[in-house]
mmCIF file of C-alpha atoms in Angstrom:
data_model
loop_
_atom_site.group_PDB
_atom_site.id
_atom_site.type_symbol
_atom_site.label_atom_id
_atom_site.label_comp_id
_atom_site.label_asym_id
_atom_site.label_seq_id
_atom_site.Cartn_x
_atom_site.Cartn_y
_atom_site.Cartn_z
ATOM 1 C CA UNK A 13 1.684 41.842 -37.490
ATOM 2 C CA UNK A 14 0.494 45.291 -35.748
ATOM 3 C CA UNK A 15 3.003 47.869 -34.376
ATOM 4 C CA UNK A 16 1.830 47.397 -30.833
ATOM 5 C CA UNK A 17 3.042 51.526 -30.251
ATOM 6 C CA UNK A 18 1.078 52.848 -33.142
ATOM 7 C CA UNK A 19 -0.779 49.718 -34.369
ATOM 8 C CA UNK A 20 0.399 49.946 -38.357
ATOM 9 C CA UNK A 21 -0.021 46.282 -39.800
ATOM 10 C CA UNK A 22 3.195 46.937 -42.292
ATOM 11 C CA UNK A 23 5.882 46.108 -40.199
ATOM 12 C CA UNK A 24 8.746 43.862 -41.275
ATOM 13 C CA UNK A 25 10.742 41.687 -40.051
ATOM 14 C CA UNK A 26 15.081 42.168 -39.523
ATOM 15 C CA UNK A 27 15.795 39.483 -37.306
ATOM 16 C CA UNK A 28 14.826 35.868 -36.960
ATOM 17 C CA UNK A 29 16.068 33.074 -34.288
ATOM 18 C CA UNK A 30 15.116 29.892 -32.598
ATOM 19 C CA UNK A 31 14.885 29.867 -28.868
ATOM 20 C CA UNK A 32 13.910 27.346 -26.279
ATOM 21 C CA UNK A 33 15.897 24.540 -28.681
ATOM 22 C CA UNK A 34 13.978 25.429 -31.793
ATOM 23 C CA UNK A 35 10.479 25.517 -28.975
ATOM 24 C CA UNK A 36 10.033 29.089 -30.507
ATOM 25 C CA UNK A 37 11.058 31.699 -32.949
ATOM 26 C CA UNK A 38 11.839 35.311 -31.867
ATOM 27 C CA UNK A 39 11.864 37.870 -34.479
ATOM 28 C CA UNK A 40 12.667 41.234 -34.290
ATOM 29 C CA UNK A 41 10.427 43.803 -36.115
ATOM 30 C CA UNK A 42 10.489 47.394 -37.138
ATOM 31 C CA UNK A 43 7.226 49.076 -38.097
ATOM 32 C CA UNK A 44 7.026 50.750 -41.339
ATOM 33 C CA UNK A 45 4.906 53.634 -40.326
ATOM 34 C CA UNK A 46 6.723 55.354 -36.985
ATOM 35 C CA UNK A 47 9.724 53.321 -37.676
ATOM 36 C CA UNK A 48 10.181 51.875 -33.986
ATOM 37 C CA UNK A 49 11.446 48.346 -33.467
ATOM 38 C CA UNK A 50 9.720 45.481 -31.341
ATOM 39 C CA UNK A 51 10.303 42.099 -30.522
ATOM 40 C CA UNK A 52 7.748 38.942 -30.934
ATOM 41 C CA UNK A 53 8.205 35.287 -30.184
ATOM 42 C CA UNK A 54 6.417 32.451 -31.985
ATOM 43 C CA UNK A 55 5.641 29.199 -30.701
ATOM 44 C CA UNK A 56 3.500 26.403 -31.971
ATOM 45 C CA UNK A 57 0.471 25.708 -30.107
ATOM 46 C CA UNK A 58 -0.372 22.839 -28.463
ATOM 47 C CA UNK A 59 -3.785 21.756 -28.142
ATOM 48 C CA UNK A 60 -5.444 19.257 -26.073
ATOM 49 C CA UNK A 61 -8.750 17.261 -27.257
ATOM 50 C CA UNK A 62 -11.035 16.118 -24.461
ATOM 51 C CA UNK A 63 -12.986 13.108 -24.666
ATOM 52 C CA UNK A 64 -16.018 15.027 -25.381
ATOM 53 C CA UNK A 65 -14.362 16.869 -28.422
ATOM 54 C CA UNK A 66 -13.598 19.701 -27.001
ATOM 55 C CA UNK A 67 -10.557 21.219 -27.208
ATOM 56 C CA UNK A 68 -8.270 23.566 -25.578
ATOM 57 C CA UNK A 69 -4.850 24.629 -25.284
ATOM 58 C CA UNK A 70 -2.368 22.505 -23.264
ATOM 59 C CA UNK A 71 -1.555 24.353 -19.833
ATOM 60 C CA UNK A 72 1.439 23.140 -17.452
ATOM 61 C CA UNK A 73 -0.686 24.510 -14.734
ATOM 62 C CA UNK A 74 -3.767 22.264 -15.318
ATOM 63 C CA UNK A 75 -0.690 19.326 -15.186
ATOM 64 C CA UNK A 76 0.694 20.824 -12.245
ATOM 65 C CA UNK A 77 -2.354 21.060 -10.309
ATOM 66 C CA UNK A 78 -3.386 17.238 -11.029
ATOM 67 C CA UNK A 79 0.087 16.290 -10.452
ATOM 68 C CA UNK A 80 -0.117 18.655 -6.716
ATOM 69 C CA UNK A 81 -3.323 16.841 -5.637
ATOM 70 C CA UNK A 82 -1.513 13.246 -5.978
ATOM 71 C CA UNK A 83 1.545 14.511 -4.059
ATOM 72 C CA UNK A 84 -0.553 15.989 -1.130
ATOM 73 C CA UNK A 85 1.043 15.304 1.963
ATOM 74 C CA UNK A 86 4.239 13.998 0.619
ATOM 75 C CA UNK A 87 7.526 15.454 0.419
ATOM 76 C CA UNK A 88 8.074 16.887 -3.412
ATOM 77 C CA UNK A 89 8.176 20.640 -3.578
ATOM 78 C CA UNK A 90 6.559 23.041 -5.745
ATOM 79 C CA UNK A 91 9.718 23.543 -8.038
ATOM 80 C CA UNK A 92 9.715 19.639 -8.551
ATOM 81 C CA UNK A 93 6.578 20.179 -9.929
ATOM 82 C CA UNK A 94 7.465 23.124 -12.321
ATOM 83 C CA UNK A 95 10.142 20.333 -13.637
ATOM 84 C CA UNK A 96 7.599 17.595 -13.872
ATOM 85 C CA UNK A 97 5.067 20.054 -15.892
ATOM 86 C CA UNK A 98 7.756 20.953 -17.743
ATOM 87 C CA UNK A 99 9.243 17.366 -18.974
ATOM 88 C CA UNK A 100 5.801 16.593 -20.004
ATOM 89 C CA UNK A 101 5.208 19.691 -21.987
ATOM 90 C CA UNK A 102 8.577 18.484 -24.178
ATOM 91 C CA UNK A 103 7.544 15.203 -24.265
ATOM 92 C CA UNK A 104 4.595 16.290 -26.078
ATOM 93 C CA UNK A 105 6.207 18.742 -28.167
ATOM 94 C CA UNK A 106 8.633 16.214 -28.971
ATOM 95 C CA UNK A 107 5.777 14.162 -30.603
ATOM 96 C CA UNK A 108 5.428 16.965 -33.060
ATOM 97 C CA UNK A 109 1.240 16.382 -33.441
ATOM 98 C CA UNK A 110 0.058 20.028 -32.919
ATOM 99 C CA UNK A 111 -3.027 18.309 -31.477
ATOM 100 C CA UNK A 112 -2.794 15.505 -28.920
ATOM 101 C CA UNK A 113 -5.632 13.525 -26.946
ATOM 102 C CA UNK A 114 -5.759 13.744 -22.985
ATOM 103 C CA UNK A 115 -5.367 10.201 -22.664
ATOM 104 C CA UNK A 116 -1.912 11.178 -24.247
ATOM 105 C CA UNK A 117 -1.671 13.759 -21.675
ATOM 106 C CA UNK A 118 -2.332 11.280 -18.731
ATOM 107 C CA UNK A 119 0.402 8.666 -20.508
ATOM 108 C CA UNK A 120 3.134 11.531 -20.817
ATOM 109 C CA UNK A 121 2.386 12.194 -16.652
ATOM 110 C CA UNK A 122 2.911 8.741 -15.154
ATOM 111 C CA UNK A 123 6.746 8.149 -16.187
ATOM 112 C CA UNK A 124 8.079 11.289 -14.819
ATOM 113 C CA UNK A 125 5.857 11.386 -11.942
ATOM 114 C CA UNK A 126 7.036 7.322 -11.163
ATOM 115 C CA UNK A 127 10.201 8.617 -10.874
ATOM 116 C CA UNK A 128 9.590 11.675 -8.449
ATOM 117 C CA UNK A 129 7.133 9.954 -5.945
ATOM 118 C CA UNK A 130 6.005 6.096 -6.003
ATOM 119 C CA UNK A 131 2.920 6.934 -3.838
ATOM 120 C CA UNK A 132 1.912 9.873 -5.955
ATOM 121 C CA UNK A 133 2.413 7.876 -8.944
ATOM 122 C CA UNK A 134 0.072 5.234 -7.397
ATOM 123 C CA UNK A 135 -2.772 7.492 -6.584
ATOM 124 C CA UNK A 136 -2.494 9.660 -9.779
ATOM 125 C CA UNK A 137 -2.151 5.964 -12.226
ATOM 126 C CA UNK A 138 -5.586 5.149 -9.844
ATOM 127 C CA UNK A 139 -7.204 7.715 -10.809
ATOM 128 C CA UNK A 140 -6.191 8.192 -13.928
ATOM 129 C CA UNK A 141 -6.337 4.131 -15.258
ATOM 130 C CA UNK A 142 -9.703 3.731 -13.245
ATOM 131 C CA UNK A 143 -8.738 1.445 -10.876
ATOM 132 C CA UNK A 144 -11.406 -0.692 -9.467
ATOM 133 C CA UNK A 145 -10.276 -3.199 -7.481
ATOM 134 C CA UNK A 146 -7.232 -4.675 -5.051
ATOM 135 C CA UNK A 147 -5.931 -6.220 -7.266
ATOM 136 C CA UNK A 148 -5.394 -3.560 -9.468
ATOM 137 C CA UNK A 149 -3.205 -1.784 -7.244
ATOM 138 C CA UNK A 150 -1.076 -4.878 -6.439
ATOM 139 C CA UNK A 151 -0.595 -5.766 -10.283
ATOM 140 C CA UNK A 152 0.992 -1.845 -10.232
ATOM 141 C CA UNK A 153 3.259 -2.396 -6.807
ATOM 142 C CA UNK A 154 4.029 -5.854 -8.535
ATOM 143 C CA UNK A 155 5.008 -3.982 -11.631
ATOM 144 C CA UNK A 156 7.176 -0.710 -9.565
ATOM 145 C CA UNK A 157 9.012 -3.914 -7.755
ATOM 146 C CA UNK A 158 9.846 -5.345 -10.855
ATOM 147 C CA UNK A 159 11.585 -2.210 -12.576
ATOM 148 C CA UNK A 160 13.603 -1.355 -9.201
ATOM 149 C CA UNK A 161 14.483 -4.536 -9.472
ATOM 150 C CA UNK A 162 13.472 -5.501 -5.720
ATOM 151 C CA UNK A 163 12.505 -8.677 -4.722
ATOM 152 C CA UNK A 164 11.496 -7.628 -1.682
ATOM 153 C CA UNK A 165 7.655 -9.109 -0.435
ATOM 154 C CA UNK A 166 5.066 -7.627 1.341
ATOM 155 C CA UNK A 167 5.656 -7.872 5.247
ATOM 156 C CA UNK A 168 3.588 -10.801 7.412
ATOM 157 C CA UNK A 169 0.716 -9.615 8.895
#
């Protein structure tokens, strides 16, 4: 580690804890050469693989922003977003794979976002499971029925 003041790579370490529930480690440093202390915090990173192979590192923004465009025009706010991006992030962690498929991604989405906004949930799992007919859509109503436990029918035309 360099002393970011004077940029000496012997600097040791005096302190160590976990923070954000063991998410990270912060350690406090002093450098060896001008003797001044700094603090750095550790955290695993997550990374993503495409489909194509590619990979990159997991963003809560890139979940927020897919999450956004399925609530558009329906009444969640920005910070229930944050809390949605977030959930999923700790899902993930929780999985403890530092490297986890965006089909994984998609998965770790629906269940929070099923229980913020049915609609949203519908047109994200549409998107996202490639629906391609009627029929899918009513096998997924049939299915958000079941769990609320409503045995309520679609009205007469």
């Amino acid at each position: 580690m360099r002393c970011p003041f004077c940029r000496h790579s012997d600097c040791r370490v005096i302190d160590s804890r976990e923070v954000d529930d063991g998410q990270a480690t912060r350690r406090r440093r002093s450098c060896g050469a001008c003797g001044r202390r700094f603090t750095t915090v550790e955290e695993p990173v997550l990374a993503v693989v495409k489909r194509s192979g590619v990979t990159e590192p997991f963003s809560r923004e890139k979940v927020v922003n897919g999450v956004r465009r399925a609530c558009q025009g329906r009444p969640v706010d920005e910070d229930a977003l944050q809390q949605l991006a977030h959930r999923v992030e700790e899902s993930i962690r929780a999985g403890g794979t530092a490297e986890i498929p965006s089909h994984e991604v998609g998965l770790a989405i629906l269940g929070p976002l099923r229980e913020l906004d049915e609609v949203a949930y519908l047109r994200f799992a549409s998107v996202y499971r490639s629906f391609s007919s009627i029929e899918d859509f009513e096998k997924e109503i049939a299915e958000l029925r079941r769990i609320h436990g409503s045995g309520a029918t679609a009205p007469p035309n």
